[in-house]
PDB file of C-alpha atoms in Angstrom:
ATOM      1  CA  UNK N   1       0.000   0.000   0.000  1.00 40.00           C
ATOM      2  CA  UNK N   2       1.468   3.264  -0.954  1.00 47.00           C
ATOM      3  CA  UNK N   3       2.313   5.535   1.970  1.00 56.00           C
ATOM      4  CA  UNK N   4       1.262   9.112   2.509  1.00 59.00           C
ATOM      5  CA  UNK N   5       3.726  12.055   1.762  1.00 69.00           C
ATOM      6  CA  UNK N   6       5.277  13.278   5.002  1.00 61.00           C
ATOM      7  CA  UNK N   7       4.542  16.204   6.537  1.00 90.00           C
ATOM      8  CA  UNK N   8       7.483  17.458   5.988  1.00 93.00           C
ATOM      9  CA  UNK N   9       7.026  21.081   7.803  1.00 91.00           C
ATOM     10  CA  UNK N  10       6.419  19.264  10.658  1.00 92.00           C
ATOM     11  CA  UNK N  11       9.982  17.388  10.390  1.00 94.00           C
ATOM     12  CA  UNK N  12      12.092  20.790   9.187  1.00 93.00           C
ATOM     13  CA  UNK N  13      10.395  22.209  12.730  1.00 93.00           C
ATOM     14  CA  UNK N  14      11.784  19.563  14.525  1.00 94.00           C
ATOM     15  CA  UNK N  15      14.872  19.093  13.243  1.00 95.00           C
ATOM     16  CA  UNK N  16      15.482  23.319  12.398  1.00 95.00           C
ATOM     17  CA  UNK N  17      17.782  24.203  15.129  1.00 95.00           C
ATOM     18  CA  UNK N  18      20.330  21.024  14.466  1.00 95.00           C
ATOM     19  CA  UNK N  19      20.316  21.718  10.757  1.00 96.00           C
ATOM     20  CA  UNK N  20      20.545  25.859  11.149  1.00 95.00           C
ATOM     21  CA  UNK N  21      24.127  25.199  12.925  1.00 96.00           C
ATOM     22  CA  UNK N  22      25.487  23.412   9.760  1.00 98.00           C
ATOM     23  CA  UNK N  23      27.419  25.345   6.865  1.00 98.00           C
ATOM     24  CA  UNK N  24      24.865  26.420   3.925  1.00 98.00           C
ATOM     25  CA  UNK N  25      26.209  25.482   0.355  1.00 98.00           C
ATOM     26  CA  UNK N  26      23.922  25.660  -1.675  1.00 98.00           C
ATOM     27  CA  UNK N  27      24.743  28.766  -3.438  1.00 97.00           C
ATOM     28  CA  UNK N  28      27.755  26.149  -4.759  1.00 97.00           C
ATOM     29  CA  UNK N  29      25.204  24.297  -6.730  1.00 97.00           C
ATOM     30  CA  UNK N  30      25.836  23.578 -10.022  1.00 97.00           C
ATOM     31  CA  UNK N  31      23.132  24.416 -12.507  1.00 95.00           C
ATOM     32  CA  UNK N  32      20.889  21.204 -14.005  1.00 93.00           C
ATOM     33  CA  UNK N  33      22.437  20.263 -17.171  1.00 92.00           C
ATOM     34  CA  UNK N  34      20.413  21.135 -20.241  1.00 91.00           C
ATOM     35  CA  UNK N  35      19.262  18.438 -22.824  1.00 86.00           C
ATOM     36  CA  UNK N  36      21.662  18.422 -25.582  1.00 85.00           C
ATOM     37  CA  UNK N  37      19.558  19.562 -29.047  1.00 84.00           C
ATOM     38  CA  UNK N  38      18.312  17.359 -31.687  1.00 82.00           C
ATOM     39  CA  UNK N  39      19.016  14.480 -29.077  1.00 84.00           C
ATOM     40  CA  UNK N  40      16.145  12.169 -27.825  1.00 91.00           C
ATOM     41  CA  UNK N  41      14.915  13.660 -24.661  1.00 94.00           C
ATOM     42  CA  UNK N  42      14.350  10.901 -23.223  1.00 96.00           C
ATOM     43  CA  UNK N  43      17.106   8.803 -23.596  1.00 97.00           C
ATOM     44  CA  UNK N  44      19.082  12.489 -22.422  1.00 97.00           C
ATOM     45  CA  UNK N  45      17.242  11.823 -18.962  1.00 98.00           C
ATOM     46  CA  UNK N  46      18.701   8.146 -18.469  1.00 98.00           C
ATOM     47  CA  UNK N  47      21.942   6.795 -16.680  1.00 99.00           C
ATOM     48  CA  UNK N  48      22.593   3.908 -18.665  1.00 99.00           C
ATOM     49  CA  UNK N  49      23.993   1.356 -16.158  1.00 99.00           C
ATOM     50  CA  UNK N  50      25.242  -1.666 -15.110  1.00 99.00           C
ATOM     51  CA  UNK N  51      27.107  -1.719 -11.589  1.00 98.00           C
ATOM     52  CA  UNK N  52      26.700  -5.458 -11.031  1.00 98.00           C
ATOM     53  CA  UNK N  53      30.138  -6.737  -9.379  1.00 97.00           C
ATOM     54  CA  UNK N  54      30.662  -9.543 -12.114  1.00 98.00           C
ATOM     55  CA  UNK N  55      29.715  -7.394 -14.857  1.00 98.00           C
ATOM     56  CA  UNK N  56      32.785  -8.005 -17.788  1.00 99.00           C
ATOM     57  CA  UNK N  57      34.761  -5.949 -20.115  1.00 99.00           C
ATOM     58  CA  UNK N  58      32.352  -7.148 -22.867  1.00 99.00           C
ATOM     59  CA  UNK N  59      29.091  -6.163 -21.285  1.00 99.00           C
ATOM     60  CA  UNK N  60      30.951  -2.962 -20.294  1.00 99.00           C
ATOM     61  CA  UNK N  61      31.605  -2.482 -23.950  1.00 99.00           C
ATOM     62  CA  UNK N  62      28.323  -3.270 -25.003  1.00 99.00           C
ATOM     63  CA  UNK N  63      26.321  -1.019 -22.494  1.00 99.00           C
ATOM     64  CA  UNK N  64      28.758   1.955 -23.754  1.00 99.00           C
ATOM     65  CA  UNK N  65      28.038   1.156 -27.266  1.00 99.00           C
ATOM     66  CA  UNK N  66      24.298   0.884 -26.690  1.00 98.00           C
ATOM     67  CA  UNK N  67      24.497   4.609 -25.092  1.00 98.00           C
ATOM     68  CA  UNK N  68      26.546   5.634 -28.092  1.00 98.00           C
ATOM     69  CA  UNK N  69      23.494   4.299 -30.441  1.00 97.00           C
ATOM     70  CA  UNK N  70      20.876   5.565 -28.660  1.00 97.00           C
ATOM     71  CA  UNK N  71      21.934   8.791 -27.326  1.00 97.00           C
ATOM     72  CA  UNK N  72      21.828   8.272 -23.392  1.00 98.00           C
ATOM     73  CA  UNK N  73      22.957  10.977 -21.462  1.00 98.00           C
ATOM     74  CA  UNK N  74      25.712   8.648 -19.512  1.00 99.00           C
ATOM     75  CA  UNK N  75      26.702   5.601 -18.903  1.00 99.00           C
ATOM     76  CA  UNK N  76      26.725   4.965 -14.897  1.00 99.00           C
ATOM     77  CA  UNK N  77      29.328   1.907 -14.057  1.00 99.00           C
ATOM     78  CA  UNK N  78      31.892   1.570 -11.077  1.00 99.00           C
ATOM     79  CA  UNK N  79      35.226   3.292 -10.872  1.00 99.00           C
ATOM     80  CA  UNK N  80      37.526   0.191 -12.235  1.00 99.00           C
ATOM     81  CA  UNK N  81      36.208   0.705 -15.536  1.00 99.00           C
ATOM     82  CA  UNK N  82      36.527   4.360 -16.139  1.00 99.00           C
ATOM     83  CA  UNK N  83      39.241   3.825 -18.522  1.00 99.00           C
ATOM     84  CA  UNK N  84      37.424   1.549 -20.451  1.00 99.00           C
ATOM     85  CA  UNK N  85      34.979   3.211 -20.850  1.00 99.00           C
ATOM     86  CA  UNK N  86      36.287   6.506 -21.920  1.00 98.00           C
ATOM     87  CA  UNK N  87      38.222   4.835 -24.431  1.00 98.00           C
ATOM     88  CA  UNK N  88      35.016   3.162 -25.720  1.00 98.00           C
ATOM     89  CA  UNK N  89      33.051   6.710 -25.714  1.00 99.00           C
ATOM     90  CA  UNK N  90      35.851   9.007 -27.215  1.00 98.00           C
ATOM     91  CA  UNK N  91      34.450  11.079 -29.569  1.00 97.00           C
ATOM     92  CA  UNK N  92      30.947  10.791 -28.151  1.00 97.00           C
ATOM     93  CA  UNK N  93      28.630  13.336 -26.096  1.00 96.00           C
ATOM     94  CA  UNK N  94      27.841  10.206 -23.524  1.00 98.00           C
ATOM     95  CA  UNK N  95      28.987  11.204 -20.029  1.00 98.00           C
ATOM     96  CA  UNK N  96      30.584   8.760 -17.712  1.00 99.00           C
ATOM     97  CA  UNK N  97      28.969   8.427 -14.329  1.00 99.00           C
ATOM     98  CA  UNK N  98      30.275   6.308 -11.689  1.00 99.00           C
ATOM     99  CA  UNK N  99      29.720   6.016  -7.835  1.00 99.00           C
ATOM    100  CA  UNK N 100      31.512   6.554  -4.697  1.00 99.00           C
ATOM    101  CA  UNK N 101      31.214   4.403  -1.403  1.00 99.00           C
ATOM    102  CA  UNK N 102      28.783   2.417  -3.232  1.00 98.00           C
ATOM    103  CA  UNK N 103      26.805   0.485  -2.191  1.00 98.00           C
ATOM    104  CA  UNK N 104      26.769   0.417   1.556  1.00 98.00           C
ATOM    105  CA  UNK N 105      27.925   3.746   1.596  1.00 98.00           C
ATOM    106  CA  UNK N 106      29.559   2.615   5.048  1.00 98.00           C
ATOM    107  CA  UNK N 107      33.269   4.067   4.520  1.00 98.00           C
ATOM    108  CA  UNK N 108      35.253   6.819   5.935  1.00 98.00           C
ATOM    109  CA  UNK N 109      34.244  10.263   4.220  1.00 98.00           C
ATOM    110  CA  UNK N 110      38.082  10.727   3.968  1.00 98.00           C
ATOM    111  CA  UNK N 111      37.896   7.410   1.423  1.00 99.00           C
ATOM    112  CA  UNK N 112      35.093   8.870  -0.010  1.00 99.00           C
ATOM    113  CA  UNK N 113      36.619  12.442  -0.887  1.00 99.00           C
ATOM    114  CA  UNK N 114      39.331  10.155  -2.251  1.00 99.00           C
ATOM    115  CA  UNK N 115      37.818   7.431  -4.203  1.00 99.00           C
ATOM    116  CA  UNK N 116      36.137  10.686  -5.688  1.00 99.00           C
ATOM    117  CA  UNK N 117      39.436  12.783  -6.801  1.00 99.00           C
ATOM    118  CA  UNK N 118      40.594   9.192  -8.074  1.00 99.00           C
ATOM    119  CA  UNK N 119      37.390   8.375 -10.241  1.00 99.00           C
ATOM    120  CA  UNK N 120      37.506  11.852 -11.504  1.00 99.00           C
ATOM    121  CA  UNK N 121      40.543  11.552 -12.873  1.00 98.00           C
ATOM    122  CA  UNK N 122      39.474   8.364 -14.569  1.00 98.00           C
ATOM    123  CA  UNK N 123      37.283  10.973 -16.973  1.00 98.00           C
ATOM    124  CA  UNK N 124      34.251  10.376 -14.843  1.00 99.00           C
ATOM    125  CA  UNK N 125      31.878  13.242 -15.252  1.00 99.00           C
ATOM    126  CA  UNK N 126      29.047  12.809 -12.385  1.00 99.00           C
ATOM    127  CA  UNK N 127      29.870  11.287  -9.051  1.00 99.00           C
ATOM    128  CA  UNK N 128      26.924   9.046  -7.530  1.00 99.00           C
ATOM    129  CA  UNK N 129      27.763   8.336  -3.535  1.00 99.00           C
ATOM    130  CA  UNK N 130      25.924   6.487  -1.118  1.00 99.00           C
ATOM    131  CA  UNK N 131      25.413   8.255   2.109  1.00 98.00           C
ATOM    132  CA  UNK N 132      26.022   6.723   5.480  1.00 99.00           C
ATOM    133  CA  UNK N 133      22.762   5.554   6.239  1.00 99.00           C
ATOM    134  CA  UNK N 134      23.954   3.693   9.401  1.00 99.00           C
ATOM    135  CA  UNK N 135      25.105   7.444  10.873  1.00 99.00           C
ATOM    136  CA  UNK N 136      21.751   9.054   9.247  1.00 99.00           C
ATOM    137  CA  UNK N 137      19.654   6.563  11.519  1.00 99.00           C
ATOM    138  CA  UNK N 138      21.740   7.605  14.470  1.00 98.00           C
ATOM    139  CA  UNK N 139      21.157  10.758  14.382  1.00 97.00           C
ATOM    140  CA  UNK N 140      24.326  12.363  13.523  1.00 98.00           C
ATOM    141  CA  UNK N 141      23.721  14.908  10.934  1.00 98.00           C
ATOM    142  CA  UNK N 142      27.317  16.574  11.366  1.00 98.00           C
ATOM    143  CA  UNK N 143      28.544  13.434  10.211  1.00 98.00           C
ATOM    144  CA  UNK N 144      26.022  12.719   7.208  1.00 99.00           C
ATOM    145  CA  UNK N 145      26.601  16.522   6.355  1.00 99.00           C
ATOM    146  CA  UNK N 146      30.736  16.225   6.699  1.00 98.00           C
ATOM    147  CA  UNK N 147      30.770  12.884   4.682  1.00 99.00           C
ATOM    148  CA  UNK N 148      28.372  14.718   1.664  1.00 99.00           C
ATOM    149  CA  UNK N 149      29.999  17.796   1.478  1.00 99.00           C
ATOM    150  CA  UNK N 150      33.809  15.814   1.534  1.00 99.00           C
ATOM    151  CA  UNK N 151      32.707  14.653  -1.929  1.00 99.00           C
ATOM    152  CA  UNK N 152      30.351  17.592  -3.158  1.00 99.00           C
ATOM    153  CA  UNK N 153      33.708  19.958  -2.562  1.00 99.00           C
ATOM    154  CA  UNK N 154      36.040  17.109  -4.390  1.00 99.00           C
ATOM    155  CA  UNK N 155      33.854  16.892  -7.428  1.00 99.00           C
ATOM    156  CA  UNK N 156      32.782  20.834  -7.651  1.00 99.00           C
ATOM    157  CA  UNK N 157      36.819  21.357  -7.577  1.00 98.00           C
ATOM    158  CA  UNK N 158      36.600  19.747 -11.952  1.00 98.00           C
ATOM    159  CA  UNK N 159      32.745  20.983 -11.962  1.00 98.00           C
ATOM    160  CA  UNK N 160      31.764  17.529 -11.835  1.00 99.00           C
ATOM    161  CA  UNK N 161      27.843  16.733 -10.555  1.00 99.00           C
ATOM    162  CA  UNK N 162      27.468  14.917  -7.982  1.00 99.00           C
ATOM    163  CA  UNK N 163      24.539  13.084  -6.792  1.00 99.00           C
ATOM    164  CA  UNK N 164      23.495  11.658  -3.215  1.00 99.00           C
ATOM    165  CA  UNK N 165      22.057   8.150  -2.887  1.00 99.00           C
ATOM    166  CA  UNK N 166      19.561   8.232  -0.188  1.00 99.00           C
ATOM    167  CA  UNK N 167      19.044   4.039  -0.188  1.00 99.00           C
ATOM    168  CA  UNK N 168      15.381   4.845   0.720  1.00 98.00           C
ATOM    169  CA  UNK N 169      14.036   1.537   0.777  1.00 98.00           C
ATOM    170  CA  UNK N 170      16.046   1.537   4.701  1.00 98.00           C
ATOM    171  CA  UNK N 171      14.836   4.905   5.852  1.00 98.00           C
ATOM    172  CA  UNK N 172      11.826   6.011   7.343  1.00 97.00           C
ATOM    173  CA  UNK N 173       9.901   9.297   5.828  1.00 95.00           C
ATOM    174  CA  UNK N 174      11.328  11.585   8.822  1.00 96.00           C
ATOM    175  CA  UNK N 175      14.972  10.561   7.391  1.00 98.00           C
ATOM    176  CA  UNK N 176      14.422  11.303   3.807  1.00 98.00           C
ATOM    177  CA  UNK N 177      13.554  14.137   4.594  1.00 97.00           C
ATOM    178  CA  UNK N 178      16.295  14.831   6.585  1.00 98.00           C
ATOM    179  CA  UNK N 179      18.594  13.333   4.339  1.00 99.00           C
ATOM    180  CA  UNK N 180      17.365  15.546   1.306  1.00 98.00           C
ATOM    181  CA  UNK N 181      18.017  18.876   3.243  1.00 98.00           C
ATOM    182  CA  UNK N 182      21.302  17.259   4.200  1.00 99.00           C
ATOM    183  CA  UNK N 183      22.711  17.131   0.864  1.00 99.00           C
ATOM    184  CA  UNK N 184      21.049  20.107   0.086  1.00 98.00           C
ATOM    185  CA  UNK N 185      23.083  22.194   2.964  1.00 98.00           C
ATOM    186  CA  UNK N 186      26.359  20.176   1.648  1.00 99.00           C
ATOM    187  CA  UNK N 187      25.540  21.827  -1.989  1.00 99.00           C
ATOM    188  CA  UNK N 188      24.979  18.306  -3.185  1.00 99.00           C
ATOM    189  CA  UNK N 189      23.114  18.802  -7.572  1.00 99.00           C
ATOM    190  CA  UNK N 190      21.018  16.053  -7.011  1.00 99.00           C
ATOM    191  CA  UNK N 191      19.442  13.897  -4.347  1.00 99.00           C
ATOM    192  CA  UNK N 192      19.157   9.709  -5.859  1.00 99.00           C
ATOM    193  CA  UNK N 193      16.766   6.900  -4.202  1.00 99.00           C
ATOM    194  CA  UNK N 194      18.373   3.830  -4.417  1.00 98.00           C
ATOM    195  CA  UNK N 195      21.961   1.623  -5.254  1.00 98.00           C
ATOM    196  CA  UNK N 196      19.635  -1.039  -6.746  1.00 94.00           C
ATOM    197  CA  UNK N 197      21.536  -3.368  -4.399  1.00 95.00           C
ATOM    198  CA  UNK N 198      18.877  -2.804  -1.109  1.00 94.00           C
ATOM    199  CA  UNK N 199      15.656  -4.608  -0.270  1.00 92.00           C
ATOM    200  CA  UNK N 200      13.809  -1.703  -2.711  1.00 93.00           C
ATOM    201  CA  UNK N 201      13.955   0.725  -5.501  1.00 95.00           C
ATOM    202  CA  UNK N 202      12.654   3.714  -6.667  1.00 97.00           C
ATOM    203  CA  UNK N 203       8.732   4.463  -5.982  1.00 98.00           C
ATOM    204  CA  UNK N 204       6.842   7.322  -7.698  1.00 97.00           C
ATOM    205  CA  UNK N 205       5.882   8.388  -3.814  1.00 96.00           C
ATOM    206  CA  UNK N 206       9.645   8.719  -2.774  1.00 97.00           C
ATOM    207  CA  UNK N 207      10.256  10.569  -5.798  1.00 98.00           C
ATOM    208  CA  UNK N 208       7.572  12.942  -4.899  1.00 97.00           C
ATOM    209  CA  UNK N 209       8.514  13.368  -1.287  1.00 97.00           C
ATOM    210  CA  UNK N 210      12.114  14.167  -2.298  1.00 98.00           C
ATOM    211  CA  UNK N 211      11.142  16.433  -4.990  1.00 97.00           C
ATOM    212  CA  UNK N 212       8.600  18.150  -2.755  1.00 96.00           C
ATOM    213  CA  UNK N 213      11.715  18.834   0.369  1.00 97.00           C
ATOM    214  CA  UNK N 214      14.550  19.498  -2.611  1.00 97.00           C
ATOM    215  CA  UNK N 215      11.967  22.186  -4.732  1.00 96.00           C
ATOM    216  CA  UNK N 216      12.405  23.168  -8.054  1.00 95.00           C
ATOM    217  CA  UNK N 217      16.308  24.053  -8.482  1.00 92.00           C
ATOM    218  CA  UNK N 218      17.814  20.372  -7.564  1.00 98.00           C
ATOM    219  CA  UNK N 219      17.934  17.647  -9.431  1.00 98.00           C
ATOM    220  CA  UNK N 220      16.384  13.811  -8.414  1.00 99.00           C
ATOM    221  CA  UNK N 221      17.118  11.177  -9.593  1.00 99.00           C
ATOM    222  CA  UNK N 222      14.784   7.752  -9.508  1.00 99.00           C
ATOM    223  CA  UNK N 223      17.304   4.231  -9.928  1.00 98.00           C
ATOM    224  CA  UNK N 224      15.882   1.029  -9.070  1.00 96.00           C
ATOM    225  CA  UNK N 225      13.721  -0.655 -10.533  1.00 95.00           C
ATOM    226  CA  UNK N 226      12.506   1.376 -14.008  1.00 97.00           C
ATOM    227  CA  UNK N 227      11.971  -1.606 -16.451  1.00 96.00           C
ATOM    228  CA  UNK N 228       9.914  -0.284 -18.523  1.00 97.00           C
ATOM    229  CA  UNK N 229       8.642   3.204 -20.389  1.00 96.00           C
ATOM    230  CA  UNK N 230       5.178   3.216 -17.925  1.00 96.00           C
ATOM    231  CA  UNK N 231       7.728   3.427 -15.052  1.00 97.00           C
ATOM    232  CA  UNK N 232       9.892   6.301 -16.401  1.00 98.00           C
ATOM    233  CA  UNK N 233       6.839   7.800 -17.378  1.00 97.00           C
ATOM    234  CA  UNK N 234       5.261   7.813 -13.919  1.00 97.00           C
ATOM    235  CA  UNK N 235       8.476   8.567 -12.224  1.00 98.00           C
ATOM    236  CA  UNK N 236       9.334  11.793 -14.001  1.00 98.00           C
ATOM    237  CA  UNK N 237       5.866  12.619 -13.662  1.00 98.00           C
ATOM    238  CA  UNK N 238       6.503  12.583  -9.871  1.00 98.00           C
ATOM    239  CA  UNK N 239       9.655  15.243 -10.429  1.00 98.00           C
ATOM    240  CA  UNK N 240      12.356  12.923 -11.474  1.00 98.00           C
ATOM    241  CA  UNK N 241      14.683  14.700 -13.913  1.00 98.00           C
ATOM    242  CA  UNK N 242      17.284  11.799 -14.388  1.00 99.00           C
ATOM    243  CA  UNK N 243      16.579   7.825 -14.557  1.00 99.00           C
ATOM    244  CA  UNK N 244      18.800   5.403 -13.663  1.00 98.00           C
ATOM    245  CA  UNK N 245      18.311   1.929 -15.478  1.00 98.00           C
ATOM    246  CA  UNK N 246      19.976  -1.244 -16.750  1.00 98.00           C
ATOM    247  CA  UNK N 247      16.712  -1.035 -18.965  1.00 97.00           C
ATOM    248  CA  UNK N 248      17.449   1.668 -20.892  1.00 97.00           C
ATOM    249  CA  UNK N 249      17.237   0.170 -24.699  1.00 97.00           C
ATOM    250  CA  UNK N 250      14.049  -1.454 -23.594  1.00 97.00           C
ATOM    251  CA  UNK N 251      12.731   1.730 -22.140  1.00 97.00           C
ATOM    252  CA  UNK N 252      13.342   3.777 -25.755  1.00 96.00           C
ATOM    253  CA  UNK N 253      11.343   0.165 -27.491  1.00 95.00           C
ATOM    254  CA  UNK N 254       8.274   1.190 -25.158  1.00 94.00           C
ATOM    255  CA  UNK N 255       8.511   4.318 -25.951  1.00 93.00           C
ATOM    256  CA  UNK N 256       9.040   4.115 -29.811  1.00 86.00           C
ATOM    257  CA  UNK N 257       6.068   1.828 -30.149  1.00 83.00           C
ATOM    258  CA  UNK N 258       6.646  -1.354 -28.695  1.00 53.00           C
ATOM    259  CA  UNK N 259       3.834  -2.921 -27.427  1.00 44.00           C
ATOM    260  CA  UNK N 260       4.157  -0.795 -23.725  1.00 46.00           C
ATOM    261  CA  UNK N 261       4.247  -2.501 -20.214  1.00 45.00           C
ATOM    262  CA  UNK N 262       1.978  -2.058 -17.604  1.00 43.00           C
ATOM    263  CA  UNK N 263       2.848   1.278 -15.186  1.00 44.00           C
ATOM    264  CA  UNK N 264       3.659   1.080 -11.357  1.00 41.00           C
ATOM    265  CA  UNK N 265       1.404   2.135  -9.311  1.00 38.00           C
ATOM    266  CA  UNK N 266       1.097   6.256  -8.510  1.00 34.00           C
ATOM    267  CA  UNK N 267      -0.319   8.077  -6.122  1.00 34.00           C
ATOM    268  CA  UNK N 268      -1.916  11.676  -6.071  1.00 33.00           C
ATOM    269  CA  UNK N 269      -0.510  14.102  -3.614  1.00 33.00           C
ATOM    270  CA  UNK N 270      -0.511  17.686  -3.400  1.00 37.00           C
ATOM    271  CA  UNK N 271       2.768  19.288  -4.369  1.00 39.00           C
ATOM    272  CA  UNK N 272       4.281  20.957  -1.051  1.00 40.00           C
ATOM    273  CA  UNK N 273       6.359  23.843  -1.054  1.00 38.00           C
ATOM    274  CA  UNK N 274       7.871  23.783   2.757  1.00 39.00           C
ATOM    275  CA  UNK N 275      11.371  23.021   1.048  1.00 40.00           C
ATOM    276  CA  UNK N 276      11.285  26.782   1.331  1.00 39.00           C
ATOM    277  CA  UNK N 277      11.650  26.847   4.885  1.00 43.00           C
ATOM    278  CA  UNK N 278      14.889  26.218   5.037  1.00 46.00           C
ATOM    279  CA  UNK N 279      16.037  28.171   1.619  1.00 42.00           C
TER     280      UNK N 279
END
């Protein structure tokens, strides 16, 4: 049964004096890419990925030549084959986007800043980390904040994106809200649901809470189970502005006119604007 939208005044109340201590970045931000012209605007709005640990050279190969083919805006894989794949996409507009602490997330933010410097100068593009969910659930939001902002800073240094995996599938509505202002403070681009490696994935109501606490400026991303076109569809309906998917060839078939699968379930709730409280 889908879950109401938090109320997330009510949490931003609680949690205002804690948060109002901690550094604003923001105004770092970096501004949401545009959609590169006479490209597919869909396939622009999808991480083409494959982060599976025995994923091979070949299938590395072929999900890099699949986002040269089809336009994807980037091709989301883990650090050890940056070089591969920027040899593979030379010459291309396809971004490389790889992730940090993933997936547990569960490292030192010192590793993290590093593993971030290091992927970057791989040629990655976009950073994807996985926040510290055991130190979220504790409580300690000068940790989640110092172990964001660590890698924000490293990948703003190259103007690289970077984008903070919530793993919302472990976190109750109180923490992702929290977590979303958190990487907002830390100047974080975009806030992400899932590593695709927890107990759940994206839902159109996460995507709507976290677009409803981030507002209009940030970007969110929705990774996790999007198989199909109906669930793209339905997720940037709910404000996602990037997809992550291992389905992304068979998202562009469903969209081109293959015969279309059926659509996850949504849920109607009232856009909120309390994100401004804390702007």
């Amino acid at each position: 049964m889908a879950h109401p939208i938090a109320d997330i005044e009510a949490i931003l109340q609680a949690h205002a004096a804690r948060l109002e201590r901690l550094p604003d970045y923001q105004a770092e931000r970096l501004p949401l890419p545009a959609l590169l012209p006479g490209q597919d605007a869909i396939a622009q709005r999808i991480d083409h990925t494959l982060l599976k640990p025995e994923a091979t050279r070949g299938q590395i190969e072929t999900l890099c030549q699949e986002a040269r083919t089809h336009g994807f805006w980037s091709v989301c894989i883990n650090p050890g084959y940056l070089p591969l794949a920027q040899e593979q996409l030379a010459g291309s507009q396809v971004r490389l986007c790889t992730v940090v602490g993933f997936p547990l997330g569960a490292t030192l933010p010192e590793a993290k800043a590093a593993e971030t410097a290091a992927s970057l100068s791989a040629g990655a593009h976009e950073i994807d980390m996985v926040l510290n969910v055991g130190v979220l659930k504790s409580g300690d939001v000068v940790g989640v904040f110092t172990d964001i902002r660590g890698v924000v800073a490293a990948a703003h240094l190259v103007g690289a994106l970077c984008k903070v995996i919530l793993e919302t599938a472990l976190l109750t509505d109180e923490e992702k809200v929290l977590a979303c202002v958190l990487a907002q403070r830390a100047g974080a681009d975009f806030v992400k649901t899932s590593t695709g490696f927890s107990s759940g994935g994206a839902t159109v109501e996460d995507i709507r809470l976290m677009r409803a606490v981030v507002g209009p400026e940030m970007g969110v991303k929705a990774s996790g189970g999007v198989r199909n076109y109906a669930d793209y569809q339905a997720m940037v309906d709910a404000g996602a502005t990037r997809i992550g998917a291992s389905a992304g060839v068979r998202i562009l078939q469903d969209a081109r006119g293959a015969a279309p699968s059926a659509p996850m379930a949504t849920l109607a709730i009232k856009p909120t604007i309390a994100w401004l409280a804390l702007s």
